Amino acid sequence: MTVFGWLQIAAVLLFTLATAVPLGRYMARLFSGERTFLHPLLHPVERGFYRLAGVTPEREQGWLGYALAMLAFSAAGFAALYLILRAQGLMPFNPGQLPGLPADLAFNTAVSFLTNTNWQAYAGETTMSPFSQMAGLAVQNFLSAATGIALAMAVTRAFARAGTDRLGNFWADMTRATLYVLLPLSILVALALVALGVPQTLTGSVAAVTLEGAQQTIALGPVASQEAIKQLGTNGGGFFNANSAHPLENPSGLSNGLVIWAMLAISAALPITFGRMTGSERQGWAILAAMGLLLIAATATVYWAETAGTPHLAALGLDPLAGNMEGKEVRFGQAMSALFVAVTTGLSCGAVNAMHDSLTPLGGLVPLLLMQLGEVLPGGVGSGLYGMVVFCVLSVFVAGLMVGRSPAFLGKKIEAREIRLAVLAVLILPLVILGFTSAAALLPAALASLNNAGPHGLSELLYAYSSAAGNNGSAFAGLNANTPWFNTTLGIAMMLGRFAYVLPVLAMAGALAAKPRLAASAGTFPTTSPLFVGLLVGVIVILGGLQFFPALALGPIVEQVLMRDLVTF
């Protein structure tokens, strides 16, 4: 680790923090129904969409109506994307004459982009036409991210309101998230990426002559626009197979810093939005502080593990001061690769600028654990916030048990119904991840997809289902996931990780919205103090540790022990 490396990390995180406040306050005004500086330009467009769709934005929905609208919209999005992918060979803007996708791969990909996962069991430049990238994948990049923000706003209103069963209008929230947040930011980031050398063209490819005189075909396409929403929406699906390690997606250290900021920008701003809308901005800062502490700790762990290097290379006589550069780009280095690893898995993004399968065992343990903790550090756009609210509810329940008082959060009394729903939500991930991993570990057809045996092979399986259920999308690249088993089971895991998680959260929000908001008293546990931040961090870590430590012990932890013992021997 170097001082310069830490300065680079600090610069990106401080810039993110500086933009989180104005962006968070802007979104609070937007989703509270107030006018913003973009209303003169975009409000007529918004009203036009409502007229075309027959939507009355003032007609709000209860939690069940909100959930049904979200599910219906998601089902329509899945059907449209699946048809585009299956019929790709018949669609326009297909200069490479790429055929339609097989049924199982089309199912997996459609579910992946619908659920904001963007798991890719294919090579983008050789599988997807520009039409599929733009009309299919990029559209879902916007809409899945907007859906996550809308769901977060519904949960936020549960604490901002009292004595009502109304959580807002899904169609209005989703439209505003797309028009006023994602679209303007994506235009700005796409223009900045073009200026930094990222291509934006409908040309399918160009021919080039290498330094050795050989002919090479270089794939091109509308990369900058896809890259912008891929990062801002914490989607993660790369235009190219190498994702953000590809020089045409991420050409320089400056573009690397920009896309890391883009991943963090909205998710870091949403706790501020939550605080403003609930009337307690300090509560938003407390949530953001818990997210930040764990994210910095994760970054430091990966940075330390990768700069420490591998005993195997040191035993061969290589300079250990170089650390582990396998799978990393020299133009980014270990510091910004470590930050990218922690950010993309602390978020539900899944973009990569280094190959996670090439990380040291302890370096690879960190992204695994971050996904298994529920993708809340700071989590995907929207999903990270409502995931943190679930942990806040559990934390005040734990505090209530310790001090013998009825738990409350932001003036809302937390009772048995809310705790049952919160526990149901947090049990989804371990059931899906460990259940599917266990089944795959026993199935010869699944094991045939592994490039590695032993603990690293188990880590590859565990990573795949953690990534799918956590709606992350990154992978240990040693797994060939483009098989009927993995395309189907990973698709099911993605759906359960998104919808089976959020439905009890919405039900909990509906119950809380109907409750009165009680005034704080001398006996109220303060949820904006450093003590609460520490408790919240502890609950997140302990839940993840208790549920996944046995599996992690059999994978990356035992791999680290075996690597050390082998070199010693």
XYZ file of C-alpha atoms in Angstrom:
569
model
C 0.000 0.000 0.000
C 1.230 3.498 -0.809
C 0.314 7.027 0.202
C -0.403 7.886 -3.441
C -2.750 4.927 -3.702
C -4.697 6.056 -0.642
C -4.832 9.617 -1.983
C -6.485 8.320 -5.153
C -9.042 6.367 -3.125
C -9.706 9.345 -0.861
C -10.171 11.709 -3.817
C -12.922 9.554 -5.353
C -14.724 9.004 -2.027
C -14.571 12.681 -1.046
C -15.894 13.758 -4.435
C -18.726 11.248 -4.016
C -19.525 12.667 -0.595
C -19.477 16.222 -1.967
C -22.037 15.376 -4.660
C -24.217 13.214 -2.397
C -25.652 16.188 -0.492
C -26.950 18.311 -3.402
C -28.100 15.250 -5.348
C -29.829 13.795 -2.288
C -31.643 17.045 -1.546
C -32.627 17.377 -5.204
C -34.193 13.890 -5.172
C -35.990 14.689 -1.906
C -37.669 17.667 -3.575
C -38.455 15.640 -6.673
C -40.113 12.710 -4.906
C -41.919 14.975 -2.460
C -43.746 16.490 -5.439
C -41.935 19.836 -5.355
C -40.605 21.691 -8.379
C -36.956 21.346 -9.366
C -34.760 23.297 -11.768
C -35.451 20.678 -14.468
C -39.242 20.986 -14.272
C -39.622 23.728 -16.921
C -37.923 21.417 -19.438
C -39.103 17.965 -18.373
C -42.509 18.454 -16.723
C -44.377 18.707 -20.066
C -42.692 15.458 -21.157
C -43.660 13.801 -17.875
C -47.307 14.849 -18.199
C -47.319 13.618 -21.790
C -46.251 10.144 -20.671
C -49.012 10.091 -18.068
C -51.647 11.034 -20.670
C -50.436 8.353 -23.088
C -50.438 5.695 -20.373
C -53.669 6.804 -18.701
C -51.903 7.352 -15.384
C -53.109 9.780 -12.720
C -49.982 10.496 -10.663
C -51.985 11.969 -7.794
C -53.827 8.673 -7.300
C -51.598 6.925 -4.784
C -51.405 3.220 -4.010
C -51.224 1.073 -0.915
C -48.356 -1.371 -0.537
C -50.181 -4.161 -2.372
C -51.206 -1.937 -5.277
C -47.681 -0.555 -5.485
C -46.235 -4.073 -5.490
C -48.668 -5.346 -8.135
C -47.895 -2.398 -10.409
C -44.176 -3.087 -10.025
C -44.631 -6.791 -10.781
C -46.819 -6.114 -13.835
C -44.305 -3.608 -15.192
C -41.456 -6.053 -14.594
C -43.312 -8.885 -16.343
C -43.903 -6.693 -19.395
C -40.236 -5.673 -19.437
C -39.118 -9.295 -19.258
C -41.385 -10.320 -22.149
C -40.221 -7.439 -24.371
C -36.523 -8.059 -23.739
C -36.836 -11.819 -24.152
C -38.500 -11.372 -27.553
C -35.831 -8.888 -28.702
C -33.050 -11.300 -27.776
C -34.693 -14.337 -29.339
C -35.459 -12.439 -32.574
C -32.159 -10.543 -32.709
C -31.322 -11.925 -36.165
C -34.452 -10.279 -37.588
C -33.881 -6.889 -35.948
C -32.236 -3.805 -37.549
C -28.794 -2.366 -36.617
C -27.141 -5.775 -36.733
C -24.041 -5.237 -38.913
C -22.435 -8.458 -37.684
C -25.528 -10.514 -38.607
C -25.607 -11.977 -35.112
C -28.285 -14.653 -34.584
C -30.930 -14.739 -31.892
C -29.978 -16.096 -28.485
C -30.848 -19.661 -27.391
C -33.896 -19.923 -25.137
C -32.023 -20.558 -21.879
C -29.494 -17.755 -22.471
C -32.256 -15.336 -23.512
C -34.173 -16.206 -20.319
C -31.111 -15.683 -18.155
C -30.193 -12.393 -19.829
C -33.732 -10.997 -19.768
C -34.112 -11.792 -16.054
C -30.632 -10.452 -15.406
C -31.262 -6.999 -16.873
C -34.823 -6.875 -15.535
C -33.626 -7.373 -11.948
C -30.729 -4.884 -12.177
C -28.283 -7.811 -11.964
C -26.707 -7.738 -15.446
C -25.093 -11.134 -15.054
C -23.588 -11.930 -18.446
C -23.070 -15.553 -19.493
C -21.955 -14.370 -22.942
C -19.365 -12.139 -24.613
C -21.087 -8.842 -25.386
C -19.233 -7.907 -28.557
C -19.814 -11.307 -30.205
C -23.356 -11.997 -28.977
C -25.331 -8.727 -28.844
C -26.111 -6.463 -31.809
C -26.211 -2.667 -31.375
C -30.025 -2.888 -31.552
C -30.163 -5.421 -28.705
C -27.709 -3.312 -26.695
C -29.701 -0.088 -27.154
C -33.373 -1.104 -27.452
C -33.090 -4.067 -25.099
C -30.304 -3.903 -22.546
C -29.882 -0.130 -22.198
C -33.639 0.383 -21.814
C -33.770 -2.130 -18.983
C -30.688 -0.507 -17.449
C -32.787 2.632 -17.049
C -36.035 0.972 -16.035
C -34.647 -1.554 -13.544
C -32.681 1.206 -11.823
C -35.725 3.502 -11.814
C -37.793 0.688 -10.303
C -35.277 0.327 -7.483
C -35.403 4.059 -6.746
C -39.219 3.981 -6.804
C -39.303 1.132 -4.281
C -36.915 3.040 -2.017
C -39.219 6.063 -2.151
C -42.205 3.925 -1.160
C -40.299 2.653 1.887
C -39.160 6.200 2.718
C -42.757 7.458 2.743
C -43.653 4.784 5.290
C -41.562 6.727 7.824
C -42.388 10.197 6.497
C -46.155 9.691 6.816
C -48.545 8.562 9.547
C -52.057 7.168 9.679
C -52.279 6.281 5.994
C -51.975 3.191 3.825
C -50.707 5.181 0.805
C -47.046 4.827 -0.263
C -47.130 6.853 -3.492
C -47.749 6.028 -7.138
C -45.355 3.499 -8.685
C -45.837 4.809 -12.220
C -45.099 8.392 -11.192
C -42.069 7.447 -9.079
C -40.596 5.292 -11.835
C -41.173 7.975 -14.482
C -39.612 10.716 -12.360
C -36.604 8.581 -11.468
C -35.969 7.970 -15.168
C -36.650 11.469 -16.511
C -35.270 13.683 -13.764
C -32.418 11.590 -12.322
C -31.081 8.810 -14.529
C -31.462 10.405 -17.960
C -29.807 13.796 -17.243
C -26.926 12.208 -15.331
C -26.425 9.600 -18.058
C -26.174 12.266 -20.747
C -23.525 14.134 -18.759
C -21.495 11.007 -17.970
C -21.754 9.723 -21.562
C -20.450 13.034 -22.942
C -17.593 12.988 -20.443
C -16.699 9.419 -21.443
C -16.711 10.324 -25.141
C -14.346 13.186 -24.336
C -12.100 10.680 -22.527
C -11.945 8.348 -25.532
C -14.886 5.958 -25.191
C -16.542 5.305 -28.618
C -20.167 6.140 -29.372
C -21.091 4.935 -32.852
C -23.422 2.600 -34.745
C -20.451 1.191 -36.649
C -20.126 -2.476 -35.768
C -16.360 -2.799 -36.126
C -13.232 -1.425 -37.768
C -10.227 -3.180 -39.275
C -6.774 -2.351 -37.921
C -3.202 -3.385 -38.626
C -1.200 -4.351 -35.544
C 2.444 -3.408 -34.910
C 3.392 -6.879 -36.125
C 1.532 -6.305 -39.399
C -1.388 -8.629 -38.644
C -5.023 -7.769 -39.424
C -7.309 -7.225 -36.435
C -11.033 -6.524 -36.249
C -11.939 -4.209 -33.381
C -15.554 -4.269 -32.188
C -17.238 -0.880 -31.740
C -20.733 0.385 -30.979
C -22.695 2.813 -28.792
C -20.371 2.155 -25.864
C -20.365 5.495 -23.986
C -24.156 5.672 -23.583
C -24.295 2.056 -22.399
C -21.375 2.604 -20.025
C -22.981 5.686 -18.467
C -26.252 4.057 -17.427
C -24.455 0.787 -16.651
C -22.596 2.588 -13.855
C -25.131 5.200 -12.746
C -27.880 2.581 -12.481
C -25.538 0.108 -10.713
C -26.315 -2.313 -13.530
C -22.823 -3.509 -14.422
C -23.385 -5.227 -17.774
C -20.425 -4.421 -20.016
C -20.621 -3.691 -23.722
C -17.491 -5.839 -24.071
C -16.698 -9.162 -22.448
C -13.815 -7.655 -20.455
C -16.240 -5.077 -18.998
C -14.554 -2.009 -17.453
C -11.115 -3.565 -17.901
C -11.560 -3.093 -21.682
C -9.704 -0.023 -23.003
C -12.712 1.070 -25.072
C -14.998 1.036 -22.013
C -12.519 2.462 -19.533
C -9.439 3.869 -21.288
C -7.590 5.715 -18.516
C -7.168 6.382 -14.831
C -9.362 9.463 -15.181
C -12.218 7.525 -16.778
C -11.786 4.888 -14.067
C -12.272 7.480 -11.332
C -15.318 8.840 -13.173
C -17.054 5.477 -13.466
C -16.380 4.627 -9.804
C -18.005 7.931 -8.864
C -20.900 7.165 -11.213
C -21.487 3.842 -9.462
C -21.589 5.504 -6.051
C -23.320 8.800 -6.859
C -27.031 7.947 -6.581
C -26.731 5.229 -3.934
C -24.689 7.536 -1.700
C -27.207 10.361 -2.206
C -30.316 8.321 -1.368
C -29.675 8.221 2.433
C -29.651 12.029 2.319
C -32.950 11.874 0.419
C -34.315 9.515 3.073
C -33.278 11.865 5.860
C -34.766 14.953 4.189
C -38.082 13.276 3.376
C -38.483 11.828 6.868
C -37.563 15.128 8.521
C -34.313 13.831 10.044
C -31.307 14.482 7.852
C -29.118 13.273 10.720
C -30.740 9.849 10.286
C -29.674 9.856 6.656
C -26.114 10.712 7.675
C -26.119 7.873 10.237
C -27.121 5.371 7.541
C -24.529 6.778 5.138
C -21.862 6.598 7.852
C -22.521 2.885 8.435
C -22.328 2.267 4.688
C -19.105 4.264 4.397
C -17.317 2.631 7.330
C -17.847 -0.875 5.998
C -17.007 0.132 2.411
C -13.711 1.730 3.489
C -12.860 -1.322 5.596
C -13.559 -3.584 2.608
C -11.419 -1.436 0.304
C -8.541 -1.461 2.794
C -8.728 -5.253 3.127
C -8.619 -5.848 -0.636
C -5.825 -3.271 -1.090
C -3.766 -4.884 1.679
C -4.333 -8.427 0.392
C -3.373 -7.548 -3.189
C -0.295 -5.518 -2.318
C 0.870 -8.258 0.052
C 1.038 -10.522 -2.971
C 1.000 -14.303 -3.141
C 3.482 -16.623 -1.385
C 3.729 -18.738 -4.544
C 5.264 -15.903 -6.535
C 7.604 -14.933 -3.698
C 8.776 -18.548 -3.457
C 9.680 -18.444 -7.142
C 12.035 -15.548 -6.501
C 9.819 -12.731 -7.785
C 9.880 -9.378 -6.045
C 7.128 -9.494 -3.373
C 6.966 -5.681 -3.321
C 5.124 -5.803 -6.668
C 2.179 -7.515 -4.967
C -0.419 -9.400 -6.965
C -0.980 -7.777 -10.368
C -2.500 -10.850 -12.001
C -5.804 -9.946 -13.636
C -5.305 -6.204 -13.100
C -4.702 -3.368 -15.544
C -1.444 -1.447 -15.097
C -3.234 1.791 -16.002
C -5.382 1.439 -12.860
C -2.969 -0.193 -10.403
C -3.788 -1.981 -7.180
C -5.324 0.939 -5.282
C -8.006 1.834 -7.810
C -8.568 -1.834 -8.624
C -9.168 -2.498 -4.902
C -11.597 0.427 -4.661
C -13.425 -0.772 -7.774
C -13.698 -4.320 -6.353
C -15.202 -3.087 -3.079
C -17.498 -0.523 -4.666
C -18.919 -2.778 -7.369
C -19.762 -5.549 -4.884
C -20.739 -3.233 -2.023
C -23.148 -1.877 -4.602
C -25.249 -4.266 -6.662
C -23.339 -3.205 -9.769
C -21.156 -6.051 -10.978
C -18.942 -4.020 -13.314
C -15.291 -5.047 -13.029
C -11.987 -3.412 -13.948
C -9.980 -6.418 -12.689
C -10.670 -10.131 -12.800
C -12.025 -11.178 -9.412
C -11.022 -14.783 -10.025
C -7.376 -13.604 -9.980
C -7.622 -11.939 -6.576
C -5.789 -13.492 -3.661
C -8.007 -15.748 -1.487
C -8.547 -13.003 1.112
C -8.990 -10.388 -1.606
C -11.655 -12.598 -3.195
C -13.367 -13.175 0.149
C -14.225 -9.472 0.457
C -16.456 -9.150 -2.638
C -18.104 -12.458 -1.731
C -18.946 -11.203 1.753
C -20.101 -7.791 0.536
C -22.660 -9.448 -1.741
C -23.768 -11.834 0.993
C -24.335 -8.991 3.452
C -27.270 -7.933 1.285
C -25.731 -5.433 -1.165
C -26.270 -2.513 1.215
C -22.792 -0.920 1.344
C -24.096 1.344 -0.122
C -26.095 -1.067 -2.269
C -27.807 -0.679 -5.620
C -29.779 2.417 -6.535
C -32.804 2.166 -4.274
C -32.282 -1.430 -3.221
C -29.344 -0.460 -1.004
C -31.460 2.074 0.876
C -34.449 -0.154 1.542
C -32.047 -2.961 2.480
C -30.422 -0.659 5.046
C -33.848 0.284 6.408
C -34.491 -3.419 7.050
C -31.222 -3.617 8.997
C -32.154 -0.431 10.893
C -35.433 -2.054 11.962
C -33.574 -5.160 13.137
C -31.002 -3.017 14.935
C -33.553 -1.086 16.979
C -35.231 -4.402 17.813
C -31.908 -5.717 19.132
C -31.395 -2.468 21.080
C -34.898 -2.793 22.539
C -34.136 -6.303 23.727
C -30.931 -5.122 25.387
C -32.454 -2.195 27.283
C -35.942 -3.618 27.848
C -37.884 -0.987 25.898
C -40.236 -1.167 22.949
C -38.200 -0.556 19.782
C -38.983 2.424 17.549
C -37.401 3.900 14.456
C -38.089 7.495 13.378
C -41.088 7.597 15.680
C -42.645 4.395 14.308
C -43.120 1.633 16.858
C -41.573 -1.626 15.650
C -43.771 -4.582 16.579
C -43.978 -8.308 15.861
C -45.391 -7.931 12.321
C -42.556 -5.678 11.175
C -39.881 -7.926 12.706
C -41.326 -11.045 11.075
C -41.357 -9.343 7.680
C -37.826 -7.978 8.130
C -36.507 -11.418 9.129
C -38.300 -12.995 6.162
C -36.548 -10.544 3.833
C -33.050 -11.163 5.203
C -33.522 -14.950 5.070
C -34.059 -14.894 1.308
C -30.379 -14.497 0.419
C -28.928 -17.355 2.511
C -31.706 -19.727 1.456
C -31.179 -19.004 -2.239
C -27.366 -18.733 -2.200
C -26.605 -21.734 -0.009
C -29.420 -23.849 -1.425
C -28.413 -23.482 -5.070
C -24.684 -23.718 -4.283
C -25.244 -26.987 -2.431
C -27.265 -28.403 -5.328
C -24.647 -27.358 -7.884
C -21.846 -28.875 -5.797
C -23.599 -32.256 -5.997
C -24.519 -32.173 -9.678
C -21.938 -33.526 -12.150
C -23.293 -31.340 -14.973
C -22.710 -28.231 -12.835
C -19.274 -29.320 -11.644
C -18.207 -29.842 -15.271
C -18.424 -26.042 -15.736
C -15.675 -25.405 -13.169
C -12.117 -24.690 -14.266
C -10.837 -25.282 -10.717
C -11.322 -28.054 -8.189
C -11.106 -27.857 -4.405
C -11.834 -24.760 -2.336
C -11.407 -22.345 -5.248
C -13.972 -24.296 -7.254
C -16.396 -24.001 -4.329
C -15.682 -20.262 -4.209
C -16.584 -19.991 -7.899
C -19.953 -21.679 -7.308
C -20.619 -19.665 -4.159
C -19.674 -16.441 -5.927
C -22.013 -17.145 -8.857
C -25.100 -17.652 -6.703
C -24.138 -14.819 -4.314
C -23.837 -12.525 -7.323
C -27.163 -13.668 -8.791
C -29.224 -13.587 -5.590
C -27.635 -10.282 -4.571
C -28.468 -8.852 -8.011
C -24.805 -7.985 -8.467
C -23.709 -9.580 -11.740
C -19.937 -9.873 -11.308
C -18.309 -13.309 -11.504
C -15.315 -15.441 -10.756
C -14.427 -15.995 -14.399
C -13.342 -19.604 -13.877
C -16.962 -20.752 -14.180
C -18.563 -21.507 -17.566
C -22.068 -20.332 -16.747
C -23.536 -20.529 -20.265
C -25.192 -23.920 -19.752
C -28.870 -24.812 -19.323
C -28.343 -25.540 -15.588
C -26.635 -22.282 -14.737
C -28.701 -20.109 -17.083
C -31.892 -21.440 -15.501
C -30.918 -21.625 -11.827
C -29.051 -18.318 -11.822
C -32.079 -16.711 -13.473
C -34.350 -18.085 -10.738
C -31.900 -16.872 -8.079
C -31.957 -13.365 -9.592
C -35.755 -13.229 -9.526
C -35.937 -14.435 -5.926
C -33.189 -12.022 -4.868
C -35.132 -9.089 -6.293
C -38.827 -9.837 -5.873
C -38.963 -12.281 -2.962
C -36.863 -9.781 -0.995
C -38.764 -6.605 -1.793
C -42.325 -7.908 -1.302
C -42.029 -8.387 2.492
C -40.201 -5.036 2.660
C -43.143 -3.318 0.954
C -45.566 -5.121 3.252
C -43.543 -3.857 6.225
C -43.644 -0.334 4.771
C -47.423 -0.531 4.416
C -47.786 -1.525 8.074
C -45.469 1.278 9.242
C -47.172 3.976 7.155
C -50.461 3.291 8.921
C -48.937 3.831 12.369
C -48.840 7.175 14.172
C -45.494 8.896 14.448
C -44.637 9.144 18.126
C -42.577 11.946 19.609
C -39.162 11.047 20.970
C -38.868 10.793 24.756
C -36.103 10.346 27.304
C -36.494 6.591 26.950
C -36.205 6.558 23.138
C -33.090 4.891 21.785
C -31.322 7.553 19.639
C -30.869 6.267 16.085
C -28.699 9.133 14.866
C -25.835 8.654 17.329
C -22.431 6.990 16.808
C -23.673 4.250 19.140
C -26.457 3.377 16.711
C -24.052 3.477 13.759
C -21.845 0.964 15.580
C -24.833 -1.218 16.422
C -26.035 -1.106 12.808
C -22.599 -2.113 11.528
C -22.478 -4.939 14.057
C -25.902 -6.304 13.093
C -24.980 -6.274 9.381
C -21.655 -8.035 9.941
C -22.943 -10.566 12.476
C -25.906 -11.573 10.325
C -23.632 -12.113 7.339
C -21.027 -13.888 9.418
C -23.445 -16.284 11.101
C -25.175 -17.218 7.860
C -22.217 -17.556 5.500
C -19.096 -18.151 7.604
C -19.202 -21.976 7.294
C -19.369 -21.745 3.491
C -16.639 -19.086 3.378
C -14.480 -21.223 5.653
C -14.641 -24.059 3.130
C -13.856 -21.739 0.224
C -11.544 -18.694 0.353
C -10.451 -19.107 3.979
C -9.251 -22.693 3.605
C -7.721 -21.726 0.242
C -5.651 -19.066 2.012
C -4.537 -21.572 4.651
C -3.615 -24.192 2.058
C -1.659 -21.658 0.008
C 0.345 -20.591 3.062
C 1.001 -24.183 4.186
C 2.002 -25.297 0.688
C 4.608 -22.560 0.379
C 5.908 -23.283 3.898
C 6.218 -26.964 3.032
